[in-house]
XYZ file of C-alpha atoms in Angstrom:
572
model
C -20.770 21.014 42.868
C -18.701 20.950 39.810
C -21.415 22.050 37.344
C -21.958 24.951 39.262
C -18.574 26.059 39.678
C -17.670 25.957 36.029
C -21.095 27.781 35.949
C -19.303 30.303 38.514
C -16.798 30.670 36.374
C -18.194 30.969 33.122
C -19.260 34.444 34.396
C -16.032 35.751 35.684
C -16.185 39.446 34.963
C -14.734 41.347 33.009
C -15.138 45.217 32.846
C -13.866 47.151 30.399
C -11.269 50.211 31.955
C -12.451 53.614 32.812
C -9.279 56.181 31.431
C -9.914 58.746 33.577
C -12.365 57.303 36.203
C -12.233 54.426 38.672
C -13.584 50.794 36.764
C -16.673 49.379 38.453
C -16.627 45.275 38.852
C -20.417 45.522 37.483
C -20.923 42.161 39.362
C -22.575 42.714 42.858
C -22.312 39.146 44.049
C -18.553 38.516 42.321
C -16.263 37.172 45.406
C -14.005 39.855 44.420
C -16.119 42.650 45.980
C -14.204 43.116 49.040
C -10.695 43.757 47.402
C -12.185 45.459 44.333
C -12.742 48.827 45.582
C -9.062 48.892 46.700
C -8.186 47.527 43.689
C -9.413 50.402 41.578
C -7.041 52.710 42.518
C -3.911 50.486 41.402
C -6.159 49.580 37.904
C -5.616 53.443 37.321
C -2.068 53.256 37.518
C -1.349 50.286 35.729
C -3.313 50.232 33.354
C -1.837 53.230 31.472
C 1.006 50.778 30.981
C -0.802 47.961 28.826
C -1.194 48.876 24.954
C -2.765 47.140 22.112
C 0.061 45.659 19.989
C -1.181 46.303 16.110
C 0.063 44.990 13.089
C 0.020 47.689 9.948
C -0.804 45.672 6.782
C -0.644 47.978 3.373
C 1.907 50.598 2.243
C 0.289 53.426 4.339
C 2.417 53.860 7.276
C 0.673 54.457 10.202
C -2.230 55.029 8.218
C -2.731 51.707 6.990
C -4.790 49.338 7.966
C -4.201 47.885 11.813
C -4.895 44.151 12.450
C -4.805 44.105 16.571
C -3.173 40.706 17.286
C -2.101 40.805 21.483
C -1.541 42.675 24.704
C 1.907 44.107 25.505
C 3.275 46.292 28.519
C 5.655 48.921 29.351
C 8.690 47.322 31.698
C 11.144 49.923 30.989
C 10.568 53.898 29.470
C 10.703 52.064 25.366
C 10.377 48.794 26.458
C 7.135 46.259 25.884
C 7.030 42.548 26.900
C 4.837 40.710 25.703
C 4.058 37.225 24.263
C 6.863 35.378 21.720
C 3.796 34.135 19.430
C 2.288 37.998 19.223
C 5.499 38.957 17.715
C 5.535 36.290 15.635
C 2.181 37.001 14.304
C 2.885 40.893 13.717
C 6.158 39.889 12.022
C 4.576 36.897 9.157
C 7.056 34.617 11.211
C 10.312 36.197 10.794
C 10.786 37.722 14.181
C 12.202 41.240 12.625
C 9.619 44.279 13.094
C 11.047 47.049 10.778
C 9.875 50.687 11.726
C 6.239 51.509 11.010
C 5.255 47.628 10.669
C 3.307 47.437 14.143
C 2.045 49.780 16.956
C 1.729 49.617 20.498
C -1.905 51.633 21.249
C -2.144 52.703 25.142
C -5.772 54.067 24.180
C -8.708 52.023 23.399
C -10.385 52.281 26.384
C -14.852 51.975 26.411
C -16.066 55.326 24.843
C -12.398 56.888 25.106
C -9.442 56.347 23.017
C -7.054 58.588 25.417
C -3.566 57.372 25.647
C -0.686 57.316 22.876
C -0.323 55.456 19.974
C 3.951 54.874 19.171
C 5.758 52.963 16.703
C 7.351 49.513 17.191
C 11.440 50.231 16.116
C 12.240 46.408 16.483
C 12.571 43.384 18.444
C 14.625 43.176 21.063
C 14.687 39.584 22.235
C 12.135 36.252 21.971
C 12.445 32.975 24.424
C 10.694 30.251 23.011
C 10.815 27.917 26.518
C 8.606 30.717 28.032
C 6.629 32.270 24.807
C 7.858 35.913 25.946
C 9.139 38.460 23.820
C 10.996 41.999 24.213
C 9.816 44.849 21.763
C 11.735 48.401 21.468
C 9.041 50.923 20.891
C 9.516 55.040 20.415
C 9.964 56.937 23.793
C 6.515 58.162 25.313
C 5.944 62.051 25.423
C 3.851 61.519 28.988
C 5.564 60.017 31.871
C 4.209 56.925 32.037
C 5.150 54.344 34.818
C 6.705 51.132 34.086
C 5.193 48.182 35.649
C 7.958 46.717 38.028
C 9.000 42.992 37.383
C 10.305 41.735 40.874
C 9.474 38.106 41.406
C 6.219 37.983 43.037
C 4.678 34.807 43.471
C 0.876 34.049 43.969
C -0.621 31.066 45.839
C -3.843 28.882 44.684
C -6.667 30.420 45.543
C -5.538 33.577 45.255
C -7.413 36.681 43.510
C -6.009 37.798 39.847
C -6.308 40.368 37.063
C -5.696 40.029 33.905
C -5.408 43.620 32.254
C -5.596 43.567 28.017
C -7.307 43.647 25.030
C -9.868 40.197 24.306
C -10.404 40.491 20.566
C -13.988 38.848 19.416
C -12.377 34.662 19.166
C -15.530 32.782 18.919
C -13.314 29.356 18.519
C -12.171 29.608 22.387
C -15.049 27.827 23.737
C -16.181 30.398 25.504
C -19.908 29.452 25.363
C -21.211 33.337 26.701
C -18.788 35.191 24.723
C -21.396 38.247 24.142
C -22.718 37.847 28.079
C -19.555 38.806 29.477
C -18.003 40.929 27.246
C -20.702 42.376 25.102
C -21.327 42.735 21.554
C -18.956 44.733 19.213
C -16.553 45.893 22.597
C -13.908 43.719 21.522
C -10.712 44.888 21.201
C -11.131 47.391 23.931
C -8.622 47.422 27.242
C -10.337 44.991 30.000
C -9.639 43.921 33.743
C -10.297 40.307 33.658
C -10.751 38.739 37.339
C -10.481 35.267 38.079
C -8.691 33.417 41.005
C -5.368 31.091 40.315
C -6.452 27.693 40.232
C -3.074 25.126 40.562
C 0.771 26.126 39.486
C 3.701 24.707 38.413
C 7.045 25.048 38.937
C 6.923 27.333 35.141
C 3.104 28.551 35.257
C 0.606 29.995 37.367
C -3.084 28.301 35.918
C -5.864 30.508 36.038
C -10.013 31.318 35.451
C -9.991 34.642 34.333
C -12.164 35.342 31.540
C -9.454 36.170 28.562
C -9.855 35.828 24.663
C -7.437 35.893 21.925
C -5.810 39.140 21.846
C -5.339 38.520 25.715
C -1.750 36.948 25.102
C 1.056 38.863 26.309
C -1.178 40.524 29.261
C 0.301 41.280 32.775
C -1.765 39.660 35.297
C -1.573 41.102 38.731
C -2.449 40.132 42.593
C -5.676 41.551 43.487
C -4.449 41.747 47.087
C -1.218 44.082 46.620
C -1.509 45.115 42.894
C 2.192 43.652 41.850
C 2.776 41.926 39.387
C 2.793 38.298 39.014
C 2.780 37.027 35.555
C 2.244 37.252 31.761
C -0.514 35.468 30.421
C 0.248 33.426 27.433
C -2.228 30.772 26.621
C -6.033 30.249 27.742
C -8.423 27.384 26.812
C -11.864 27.861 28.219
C -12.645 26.387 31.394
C -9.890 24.415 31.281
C -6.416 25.894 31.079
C -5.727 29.524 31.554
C -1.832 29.685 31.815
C 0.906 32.609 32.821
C 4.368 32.957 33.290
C 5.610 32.906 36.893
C 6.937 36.461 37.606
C 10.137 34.857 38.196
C 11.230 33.455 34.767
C 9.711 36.968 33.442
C 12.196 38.767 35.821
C 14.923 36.586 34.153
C 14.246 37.158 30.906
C 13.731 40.963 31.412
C 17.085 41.675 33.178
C 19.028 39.362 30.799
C 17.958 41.625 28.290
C 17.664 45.015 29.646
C 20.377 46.449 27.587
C 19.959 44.463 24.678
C 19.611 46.616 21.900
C 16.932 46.173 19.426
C 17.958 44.031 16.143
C 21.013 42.433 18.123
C 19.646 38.732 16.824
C 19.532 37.334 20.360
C 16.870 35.321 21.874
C 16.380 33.495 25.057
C 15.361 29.579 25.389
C 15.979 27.887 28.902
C 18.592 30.592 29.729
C 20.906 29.799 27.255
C 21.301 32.131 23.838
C 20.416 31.557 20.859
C 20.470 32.909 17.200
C 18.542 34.728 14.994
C 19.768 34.630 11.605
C 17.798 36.982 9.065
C 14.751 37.331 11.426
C 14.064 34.283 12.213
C 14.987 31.735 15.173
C 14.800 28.307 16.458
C 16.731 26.432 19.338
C 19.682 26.648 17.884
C 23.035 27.597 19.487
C 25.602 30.494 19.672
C 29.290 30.203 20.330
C 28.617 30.960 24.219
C 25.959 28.321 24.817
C 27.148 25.088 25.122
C 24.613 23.753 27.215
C 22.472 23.418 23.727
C 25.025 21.093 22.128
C 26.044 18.946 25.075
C 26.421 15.790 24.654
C 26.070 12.846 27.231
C 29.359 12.004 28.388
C 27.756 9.226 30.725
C 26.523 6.121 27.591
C 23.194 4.437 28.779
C 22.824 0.636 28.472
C 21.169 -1.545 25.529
C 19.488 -2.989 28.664
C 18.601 0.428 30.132
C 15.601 0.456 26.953
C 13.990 -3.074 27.945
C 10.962 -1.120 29.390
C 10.127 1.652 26.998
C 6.714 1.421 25.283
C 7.054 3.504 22.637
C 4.364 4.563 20.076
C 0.944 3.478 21.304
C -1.668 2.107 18.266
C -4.371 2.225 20.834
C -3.613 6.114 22.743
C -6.578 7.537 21.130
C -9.235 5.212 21.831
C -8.982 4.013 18.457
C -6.208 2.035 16.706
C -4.122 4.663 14.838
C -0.911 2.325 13.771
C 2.672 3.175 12.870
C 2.608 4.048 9.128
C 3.735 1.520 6.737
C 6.061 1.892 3.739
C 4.846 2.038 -0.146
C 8.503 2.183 -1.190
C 12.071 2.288 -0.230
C 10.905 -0.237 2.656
C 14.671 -1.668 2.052
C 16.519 1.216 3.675
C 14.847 0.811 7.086
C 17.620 0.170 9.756
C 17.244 -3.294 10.995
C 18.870 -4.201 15.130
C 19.160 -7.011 16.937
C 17.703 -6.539 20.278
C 17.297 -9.059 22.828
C 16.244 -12.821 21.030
C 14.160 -10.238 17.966
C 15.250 -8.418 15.149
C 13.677 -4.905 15.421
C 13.250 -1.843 13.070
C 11.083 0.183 15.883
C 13.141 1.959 18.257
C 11.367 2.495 21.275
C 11.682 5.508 23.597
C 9.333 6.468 26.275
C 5.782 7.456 24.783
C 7.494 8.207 21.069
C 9.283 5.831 18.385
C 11.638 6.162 15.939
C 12.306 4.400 12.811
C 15.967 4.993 11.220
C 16.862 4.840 7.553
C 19.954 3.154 7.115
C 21.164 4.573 4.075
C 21.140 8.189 5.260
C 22.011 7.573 9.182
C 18.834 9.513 10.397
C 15.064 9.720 11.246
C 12.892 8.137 8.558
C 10.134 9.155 10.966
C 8.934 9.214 14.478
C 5.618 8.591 15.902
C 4.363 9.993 19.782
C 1.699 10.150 21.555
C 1.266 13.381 23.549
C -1.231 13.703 26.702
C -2.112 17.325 27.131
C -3.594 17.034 30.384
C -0.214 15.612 32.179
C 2.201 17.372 30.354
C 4.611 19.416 32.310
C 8.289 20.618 31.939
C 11.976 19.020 32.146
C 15.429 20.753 31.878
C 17.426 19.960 28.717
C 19.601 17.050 28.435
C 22.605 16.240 26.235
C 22.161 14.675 23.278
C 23.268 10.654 22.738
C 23.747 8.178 20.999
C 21.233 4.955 21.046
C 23.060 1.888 22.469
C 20.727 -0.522 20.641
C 22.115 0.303 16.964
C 26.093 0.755 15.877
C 26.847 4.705 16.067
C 27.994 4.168 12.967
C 24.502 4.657 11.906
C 24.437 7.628 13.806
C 25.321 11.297 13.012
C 26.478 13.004 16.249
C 28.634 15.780 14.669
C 29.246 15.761 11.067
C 27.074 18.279 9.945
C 26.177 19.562 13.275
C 27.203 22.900 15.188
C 27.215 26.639 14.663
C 26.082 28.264 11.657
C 26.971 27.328 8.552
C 26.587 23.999 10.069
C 23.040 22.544 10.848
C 21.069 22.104 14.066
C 19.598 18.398 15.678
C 16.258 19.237 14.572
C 14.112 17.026 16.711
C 11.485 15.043 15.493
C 9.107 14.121 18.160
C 9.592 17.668 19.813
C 11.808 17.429 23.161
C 8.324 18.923 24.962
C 5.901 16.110 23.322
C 6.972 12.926 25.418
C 7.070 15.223 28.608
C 4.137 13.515 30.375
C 2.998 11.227 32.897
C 4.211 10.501 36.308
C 7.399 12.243 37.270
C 9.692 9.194 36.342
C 8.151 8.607 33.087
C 7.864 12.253 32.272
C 11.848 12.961 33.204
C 12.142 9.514 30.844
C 10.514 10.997 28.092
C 12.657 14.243 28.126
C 15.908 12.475 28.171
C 14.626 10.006 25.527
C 14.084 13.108 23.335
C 17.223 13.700 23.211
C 18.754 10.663 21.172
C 20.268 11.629 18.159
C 18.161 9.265 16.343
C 15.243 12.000 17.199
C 17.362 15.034 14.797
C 17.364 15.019 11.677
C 19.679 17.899 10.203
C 17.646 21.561 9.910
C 18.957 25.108 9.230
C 19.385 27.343 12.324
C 16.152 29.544 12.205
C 14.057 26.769 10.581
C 12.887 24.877 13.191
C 10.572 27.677 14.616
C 7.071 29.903 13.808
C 4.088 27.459 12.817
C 5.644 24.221 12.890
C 6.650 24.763 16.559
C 2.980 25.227 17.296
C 1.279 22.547 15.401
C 1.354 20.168 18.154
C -0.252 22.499 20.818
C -2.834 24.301 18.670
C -4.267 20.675 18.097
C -4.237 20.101 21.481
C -6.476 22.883 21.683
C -9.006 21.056 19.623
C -9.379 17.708 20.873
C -12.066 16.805 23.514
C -12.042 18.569 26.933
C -11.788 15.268 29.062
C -8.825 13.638 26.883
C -6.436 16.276 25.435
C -4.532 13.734 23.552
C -3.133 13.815 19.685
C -0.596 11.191 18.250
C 1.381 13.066 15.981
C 4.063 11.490 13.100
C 6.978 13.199 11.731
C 9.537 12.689 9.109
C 11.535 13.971 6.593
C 10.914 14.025 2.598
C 14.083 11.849 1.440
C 15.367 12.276 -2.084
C 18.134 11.089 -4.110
C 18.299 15.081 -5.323
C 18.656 16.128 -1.500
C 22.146 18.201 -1.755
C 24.892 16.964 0.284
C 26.923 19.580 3.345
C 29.634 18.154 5.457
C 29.297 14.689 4.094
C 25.502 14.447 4.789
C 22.533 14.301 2.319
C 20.398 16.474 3.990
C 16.732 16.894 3.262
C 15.058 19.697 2.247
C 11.483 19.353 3.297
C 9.772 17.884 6.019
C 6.006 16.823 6.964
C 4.140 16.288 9.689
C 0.677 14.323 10.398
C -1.691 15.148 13.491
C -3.972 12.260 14.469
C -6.849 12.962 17.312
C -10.643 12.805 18.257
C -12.519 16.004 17.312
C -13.510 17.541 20.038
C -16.910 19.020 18.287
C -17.850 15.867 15.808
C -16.010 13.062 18.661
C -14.405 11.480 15.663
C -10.961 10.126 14.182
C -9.400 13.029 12.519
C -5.891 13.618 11.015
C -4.664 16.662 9.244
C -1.204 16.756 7.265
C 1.446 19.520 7.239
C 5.119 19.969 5.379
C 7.805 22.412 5.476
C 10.419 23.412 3.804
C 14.146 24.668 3.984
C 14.830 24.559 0.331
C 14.915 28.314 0.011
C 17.570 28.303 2.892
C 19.925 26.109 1.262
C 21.838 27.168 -1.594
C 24.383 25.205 -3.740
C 27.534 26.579 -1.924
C 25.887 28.723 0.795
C 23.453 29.344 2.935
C 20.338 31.751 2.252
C 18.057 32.767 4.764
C 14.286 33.830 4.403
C 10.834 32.855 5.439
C 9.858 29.331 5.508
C 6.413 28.467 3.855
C 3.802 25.825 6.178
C 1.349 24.597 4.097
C -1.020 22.145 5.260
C -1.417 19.241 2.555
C -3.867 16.388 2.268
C -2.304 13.063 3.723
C -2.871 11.359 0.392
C -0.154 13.720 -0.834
C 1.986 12.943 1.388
C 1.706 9.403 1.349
C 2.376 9.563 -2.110
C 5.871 11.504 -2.114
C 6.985 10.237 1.493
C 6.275 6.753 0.220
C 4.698 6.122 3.204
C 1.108 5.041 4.255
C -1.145 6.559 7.158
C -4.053 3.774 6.712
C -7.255 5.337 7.571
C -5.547 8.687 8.209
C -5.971 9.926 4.804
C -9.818 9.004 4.757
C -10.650 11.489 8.054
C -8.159 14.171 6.296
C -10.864 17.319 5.959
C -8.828 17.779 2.728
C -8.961 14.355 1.100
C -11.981 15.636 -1.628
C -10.433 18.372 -2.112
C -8.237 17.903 -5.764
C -5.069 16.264 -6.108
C -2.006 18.619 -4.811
C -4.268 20.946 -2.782
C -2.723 22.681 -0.578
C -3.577 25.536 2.326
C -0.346 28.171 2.734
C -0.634 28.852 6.535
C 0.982 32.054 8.088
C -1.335 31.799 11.343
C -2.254 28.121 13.184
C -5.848 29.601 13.046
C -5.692 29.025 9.214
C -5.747 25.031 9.781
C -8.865 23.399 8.559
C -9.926 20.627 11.343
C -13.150 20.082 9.534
């Protein structure tokens, strides 16, 4: 019964829109036939409001080349929502769209290209919590109606549509790629049916067949034609996802008025900043919730229980990395009868360097298939070691200060059963997890690394361990007391999903061209994925077998891959 319902599914339709005529379903046994002919009418309508959001790379204007890279829609007469990570790939990262740099295409419908083409003026506002984004684009000369946001909600079970633009993304798993969508129609405006599978309290799950260049879609009820979503993410077979109407509505009328270039983005309903295009959970003057702090100080004895970093999560025994040098500075506690180094949280560790007060590294494991979402805590201090060798506040707070950049991402230890899962999201929140980063560094690529390597690990496990750390330097320049560092790297351990194998993959960052001697200068960070040998060698730090199932490790000494797009990343 299972085989044949993925089977089922694997041939979800998904007919490409008529733009003057009523879209057949082309599927005479699809168990959407009954609502489909009532269905076609409301396709008409709506789908004048879903464009094809372009990028324009060269110096030709509007004539230059166009790279199509999502979905958007119209929610207000020069208003388009879409996805945060479309935006971020039409803008190389720096979430600023200057006039001219990207289009929003109405057209591109099967043997028609009616419908208007208008510029992109800017961005209006991004929420990372959600992955939605607000663009400003140039009024429409036809009257063109808005789709209208109100809340809806859906039920499992229920029949979808999914109305944008699949581009030809033979990575998704998609096994019939060609069968259902044909070959060389990519690109073109679709109606993608499927039926919602579970939800969540943040997501409505879903089969509808959808492709890169599907992100930032509005999905809609089959049943009533409202609204009921954005789609943001899709893995084949496995893990369509969209954004409850509701949170959409929020983030729409929070930002209705916001005009375009303001520098204001969403993340959990708080505001926060974007400084020279770029943004990261960081904090503004009126969002305190960000930089709480726990009033309420947990136990030594409240951390008997926690696991921490798992060798064995894998399958395979991936240990905590082991130190080459500067093995001397690691923070030593008493805890219990032992004296520890490993601080352990639920499903993530931390090891402290005592000469700087912070995160030497951290080490998680991270179960895709359980993950699921927690509000924000406060930050804290850890009971276990003196706060002394702690930095709550020094260099912390609004710009020109820095922000707790975690670690072990607040999102990765979010897993489990509820208790453990609520565990792992306060745990996060230690101030042992931050290590000091520039407002709008934290953000683009390195926020994604963790779930586009999700997206290539083995259908039935879903699970990466991933270790984290900063590069730290005598030459590191000191603000507010603190030696902060300037670059950062990051290692992904999993089992290929395609060769079933151990496989890591290394990554660093930097905020170097952020950091000035006496003031702060903002641009675009650079990701670069490195081979782990590399970074063993200037992290002083050792991975084990890691660096032998690097794809990079016979490639030559300081190789290294500039990524502007997670696709870039070389698993292989």
């Amino acid at each position: 019964l299972a085989a044949l319902e993925r089977a089922i599914r694997l041939q979800r339709p998904a007919p490409t829109c008529a733009a003057d005529k009523r879209t057949p379903l082309g599927d005479e046994d699809s168990p959407f036939d009954d609502v489909w002919p009532a269905f076609q009418a409301v396709l008409q309508r709506l789908q004048r409001a879903v464009a094809r959001l372009d990028r324009i790379d060269g110096t030709s204007g509007m004539n230059g080349s166009r790279q199509p890279l999502g979905t958007g829609f119209l929610v207000a007469p020069n208003r388009i929502l879409t996805a945060r990570h479309v935006i971020e790939d039409m803008s190389y990262d720096t979430m600023r769209l200057e006039p001219g740099q990207a289009i929003a295409d109405f057209g591109k419908y099967w043997q028609s290209n009616a419908g208007e083409t208008c510029v992109i003026t800017g961005v209006v506002a991004v929420d990372h919590r959600f992955d939605l984004g607000l663009l400003e684009i140039e009024p429409l000369e036809s009257e063109t109606d808005s789709l209208v946001i109100d809340g809806f909600t859906v039920t499992k079970g229920a029949g979808v549509c999914v109305v944008g633009y699949p581009l030809d993304d033979r990575r998704s798993g998609m096994v019939n790629v060609d069968f259902i969508f044909g070959k060389k129609r990519f690109g073109l405006k679709r109606a993608s049916v499927g039926e919602i599978l579970r939800s969540d309290a943040y997501y409505h799950y879903h089969d509808c067949s959808t492709l890169g260049g599907n992100s930032g879609s509005p999905v809609v009820d089959l049943d009533s034609g409202r609204f009921c979503g954005v789609h943001v993410s899709g893995r084949a077979l496995a893990r369509n996802a969209m954004v409850r109407a509701v949170h959409v509505l929020e983030f729409f009328e929070r930002h209705r008025e916001t005009p375009a270039g303001s520098a204001h983005t969403s993340c959990g309903g708080g505001r926060i900043a974007i400084v020279g295009g770029s943004d990261r959970d960081a904090q503004t003057a009126d969002d305190a919730e960000l930089d709480e702090i726990e009033e309420l100080e947990a136990r030594p004895e409240d951390y008997v229980d926690r696991p921490g970093y798992d060798p064995g999560f894998l399958g395979v025994e991936v240990p905590l990395p082991e130190f080459s040098r500067n093995g001397d500075d690691i923070l030593t506690f008493e805890f219990g009868d032992d004296e520890q180094r490993e601080l352990r949280y639920q499903h993530f560790s931390v090891v402290m360097s005592e000469s700087r007060r912070m995160c030497r590294f951290s080490a998680v494991n991270i179960d895709g298939a359980t993950a699921g979402k927690r509000k924000r805590r406060g930050w804290r201090f850890d009971p276990r070691i003196d706060k002394a060798h702690q930095i709550m506040k020094e260099c912390y707070g609004r710009e020109p200060k820095f922000s707790r950049g975690h670690m072990t991402r607040r999102e990765d230890p979010i897993w489990g059963s509820d208790t453990d899962a609520s565990t792992g999201n306060v745990d996060s929140m230690h101030v042992t997890n931050a290590v000091p980063q520039i407002q709008p560094f934290n953000a683009g690529i390195w926020l994604q690394l963790e779930s586009y390597a999700l997206d290539h690990t083995r259908e039935d496990s879903m699970r990466i361990s991933v270790f984290t750390g900063p590069f730290l330097t005598g030459d590191d320049p000191v603000h507010f007391g603190v030696r902060i560092p300037l670059r950062f790297w990051k290692v992904i351990a999993f089992i290929h999903d395609e060769t079933g194998e151990l496989s890591a993959t290394g990554y660093t960052m930097s905020q170097e061209p952020f950091i000035g001697d006496s003031e702060f200068v903002f641009g675009q960070h650079q990701n670069r994925q490195r081979p782990i040998l590399e970074i063993e060698r200037e992290a002083g730090i050792t991975f084990g077998e890691l660096s032998q199932v690097d794809p990079l490790r016979t490639l030559p000494e300081s190789t290294d891959r500039l990524l502007s797009a997670p696709g870039q990343i070389r698993f292989i």
